[in-house]
Tab-separated table of C-alpha atoms in Angstrom:
chain	number	residue	atom	x	y	z
A	159	MET	CA	-3.869	-0.568	-32.339
A	160	SER	CA	-5.848	-0.766	-29.161
A	161	LYS	CA	-8.404	-3.403	-28.400
A	162	ARG	CA	-11.909	-2.620	-27.252
A	163	ILE	CA	-12.701	-3.279	-23.605
A	164	ALA	CA	-15.727	-5.437	-22.899
A	165	GLN	CA	-15.889	-5.121	-19.148
A	166	SER	CA	-14.119	-3.443	-16.280
A	167	SER	CA	-10.948	-5.217	-15.194
A	168	VAL	CA	-11.186	-3.747	-11.696
A	169	ASN	CA	-12.100	-6.157	-8.899
A	170	TRP	CA	-14.331	-3.749	-7.000
A	171	ALA	CA	-15.064	-6.175	-4.130
A	172	ALA	CA	-11.367	-6.730	-3.393
A	173	LEU	CA	-10.730	-2.991	-3.651
A	174	ALA	CA	-13.625	-2.213	-1.279
A	175	GLU	CA	-12.108	-4.557	1.346
A	176	ARG	CA	-8.898	-2.506	1.394
A	177	VAL	CA	-10.479	0.958	1.477
A	178	PRO	CA	-10.863	2.537	4.929
A	179	ALA	CA	-14.423	3.157	6.122
A	180	GLU	CA	-14.096	6.943	5.843
A	181	GLN	CA	-13.226	6.648	2.125
A	182	LYS	CA	-16.034	4.252	1.111
A	183	ALA	CA	-18.121	7.153	-0.258
A	184	SER	CA	-15.245	8.285	-2.493
A	185	LEU	CA	-14.781	4.735	-3.769
A	186	ALA	CA	-18.517	4.455	-4.525
A	187	ALA	CA	-18.420	7.766	-6.444
A	188	PHE	CA	-15.382	6.591	-8.395
A	189	LYS	CA	-17.106	3.281	-9.232
A	190	VAL	CA	-20.190	5.152	-10.490
A	191	LYS	CA	-17.995	7.307	-12.768
A	192	SER	CA	-16.089	4.266	-14.001
A	193	ASP	CA	-19.283	2.315	-14.725
A	194	GLY	CA	-20.773	5.334	-16.521
A	195	TYR	CA	-17.698	5.595	-18.707
A	196	LEU	CA	-17.826	1.870	-19.484
A	197	ARG	CA	-21.557	2.122	-20.392
A	198	ARG	CA	-20.862	5.057	-22.745
A	199	VAL	CA	-18.038	3.146	-24.435
A	200	LEU	CA	-20.133	0.009	-24.852
A	201	ALA	CA	-23.107	2.030	-26.199
A	202	ASN	CA	-21.065	2.882	-29.296
A	203	PRO	CA	-20.235	0.316	-31.977
A	204	ALA	CA	-16.754	-1.200	-31.918
A	205	GLU	CA	-16.066	-0.084	-35.490
A	206	ALA	CA	-17.121	3.123	-37.217
A	207	PRO	CA	-20.077	2.548	-39.601
A	208	LYS	CA	-19.093	1.841	-43.213
A	209	ILE	CA	-19.832	4.567	-45.704
A	210	ASN	CA	-21.781	3.504	-48.803
A	211	TRP	CA	-19.835	5.468	-51.387
A	212	ALA	CA	-21.943	4.146	-54.271
A	213	VAL	CA	-25.020	6.014	-53.000
A	214	TYR	CA	-23.042	9.264	-52.815
A	215	LYS	CA	-21.613	8.727	-56.329
A	216	GLN	CA	-25.140	8.393	-57.709
A	217	THR	CA	-26.480	11.379	-55.738
A	218	ILE	CA	-23.712	13.971	-56.161
A	219	PRO	CA	-23.480	15.321	-59.737
A	220	ILE	CA	-19.919	16.707	-59.538
A	221	PRO	CA	-17.606	14.124	-61.114
A	222	GLY	CA	-14.637	12.948	-59.049
A	223	MET	CA	-15.726	14.729	-55.887
A	224	VAL	CA	-16.929	11.559	-54.116
A	225	ASP	CA	-13.885	9.641	-55.340
A	226	ASN	CA	-11.653	12.404	-53.928
A	227	PHE	CA	-13.494	12.305	-50.566
A	228	GLN	CA	-13.334	8.487	-50.510
A	229	LYS	CA	-9.593	8.513	-51.209
A	230	GLN	CA	-8.975	11.138	-48.479
A	231	TYR	CA	-11.248	9.318	-45.999
A	232	GLU	CA	-9.546	5.963	-46.513
A	233	ALA	CA	-6.098	7.581	-46.294
A	234	LEU	CA	-7.022	9.183	-42.971
A	235	LYS	CA	-5.471	7.251	-40.125
A	236	ILE	CA	-6.016	8.699	-36.688
A	237	PRO	CA	-2.974	7.764	-34.654
A	238	TYR	CA	-3.623	5.980	-31.414
A	239	PRO	CA	-1.325	7.402	-28.749
A	240	ALA	CA	1.649	5.220	-27.965
A	241	ASP	CA	1.641	3.631	-24.546
A	242	THR	CA	4.643	5.176	-22.839
A	243	MET	CA	3.409	4.842	-19.265
A	244	THR	CA	2.968	1.079	-18.873
A	245	ALA	CA	6.723	0.487	-18.805
A	246	LYS	CA	7.155	3.222	-16.176
A	247	VAL	CA	4.309	1.837	-14.074
A	248	ASP	CA	5.745	-1.676	-14.345
A	249	ALA	CA	9.172	-0.382	-13.275
A	250	GLN	CA	7.593	1.406	-10.325
A	251	TRP	CA	5.700	-1.750	-9.424
A	252	VAL	CA	8.956	-3.739	-9.405
A	253	GLU	CA	10.450	-1.216	-6.957
A	254	ILE	CA	7.303	-1.173	-4.828
A	255	LYS	CA	7.182	-4.979	-4.858
A	256	LYS	CA	10.768	-5.064	-3.533
A	257	ALA	CA	9.794	-2.659	-0.739
A	258	ILE	CA	6.703	-4.735	0.043
A	259	ASP	CA	8.731	-7.949	0.165
A	260	ALA	CA	11.318	-6.315	2.442
A	261	PHE	CA	8.534	-5.041	4.712
A	262	VAL	CA	6.928	-8.495	4.823
A	263	GLN	CA	10.263	-10.104	5.705
A	264	ALA	CA	10.919	-7.552	8.450
A	265	SER	CA	7.373	-7.978	9.745
A	266	ASN	CA	7.710	-11.753	9.806
A	267	ALA	CA	10.992	-11.424	11.705
A	268	ASN	CA	9.304	-9.086	14.204
A	269	ILE	CA	6.377	-11.478	14.526
A	270	ALA	CA	8.742	-14.363	15.264
A	271	LYS	CA	10.647	-12.248	17.815
A	272	TYR	CA	7.453	-11.123	19.541
A	273	GLN	CA	6.026	-14.645	19.455
A	274	LYS	CA	9.181	-15.832	21.239
A	275	GLN	CA	8.739	-13.075	23.837
A	276	ILE	CA	5.108	-14.118	24.340
A	277	GLU	CA	6.173	-17.721	24.846
A	278	GLU	CA	8.847	-16.631	27.347
A	279	THR	CA	6.343	-14.477	29.207
A	280	ASN	CA	3.804	-17.297	29.294
A	281	ALA	CA	6.469	-19.655	30.651
A	282	ILE	CA	7.179	-17.375	33.625
A	283	LEU	CA	5.427	-18.078	36.885
A	284	PRO	CA	2.492	-15.638	37.321
A	285	TYR	CA	3.490	-12.575	39.365
A	286	ASP	CA	0.814	-13.149	42.001
A	287	GLN	CA	2.367	-16.542	42.709
A	288	MET	CA	6.027	-15.396	42.743
A	289	THR	CA	8.212	-14.938	45.770
A	290	MET	CA	10.925	-12.264	45.806
A	291	GLU	CA	13.489	-14.934	44.909
A	292	ASP	CA	11.367	-16.072	41.943
A	293	PHE	CA	11.125	-12.455	40.754
A	294	LYS	CA	14.910	-12.066	41.079
A	295	ASP	CA	15.425	-15.223	39.021
A	296	ALA	CA	12.961	-14.060	36.355
A	297	HIS	CA	14.200	-10.433	36.196
A	298	PRO	CA	17.754	-10.158	37.534
A	299	ASP	CA	18.277	-6.749	35.916
A	300	ILE	CA	15.466	-4.969	37.813
A	301	ALA	CA	15.137	-7.067	40.973
A	302	ILE	CA	16.404	-5.856	44.327
A	303	ASP	CA	19.420	-7.885	45.440
A	304	PRO	CA	20.006	-7.047	49.124
A	305	ILE	CA	22.948	-9.433	49.521
A	306	ASN	CA	25.129	-8.709	46.480
A	307	LYS	CA	23.952	-5.183	45.749
A	308	PRO	CA	22.245	-3.565	48.754
A	309	THR	CA	20.272	-0.367	48.119
A	310	PHE	CA	18.589	2.321	50.172
A	311	TRP	CA	14.876	2.876	50.298
A	312	PRO	CA	12.993	3.759	48.019
A	313	HIS	CA	15.397	1.578	45.966
A	314	ASN	CA	15.420	3.789	42.869
A	315	PRO	CA	18.701	4.819	41.200
A	316	GLU	CA	18.473	8.494	42.204
A	317	GLU	CA	18.586	7.662	45.947
A	318	GLN	CA	21.711	5.511	45.857
A	319	LEU	CA	25.157	6.583	47.027
A	320	ASP	CA	26.924	5.946	43.709
A	321	TYR	CA	24.290	7.780	41.589
A	322	VAL	CA	25.565	10.286	39.024
A	323	ASP	CA	23.063	12.563	37.260
A	324	PRO	CA	23.339	11.797	33.493
A	325	GLU	CA	22.680	15.453	32.568
A	326	LYS	CA	25.506	16.695	34.777
A	327	GLN	CA	27.766	13.941	33.489
A	328	ALA	CA	26.943	14.944	29.883
A	329	GLN	CA	27.686	18.606	30.651
A	330	ALA	CA	30.963	17.717	32.366
A	331	SER	CA	32.145	15.680	29.370
A	332	HIS	CA	31.590	18.578	26.975
């Protein structure tokens, strides 16, 4: 049997913090509907009123009719629907929780990686104070090295003698 609710179990303030600004009106409308439903439920008594069968037995002259109605009324049991969805929702929540935990772990790993990059960047000498040698030491992969690897102006890959167009190379390999 179900139990009667006394108040809403929804934490509306916490929910409002997570709702985007453009959906605040929809959340407010939903809260109004939910509160209206709760008020209508609480306006009714928790139990159905008891029937005073003795008054009906005295008033109705047909013998056995009230007893028959009383027996049928007390035998009437309205089935409360079985809760088949809670288990499914809980199973979905377990799966979602795993995905959330994996996302949090990946995010924390990314945060640590990016924090390390920030620290490395902050440790580098500011660019306006660097010499060409300092830049070469800080970024050997993109710095111009005129002694070990001389290049022609404008020092981009397309202007160099050993440059091979990647599109032509891809077409030649097919």
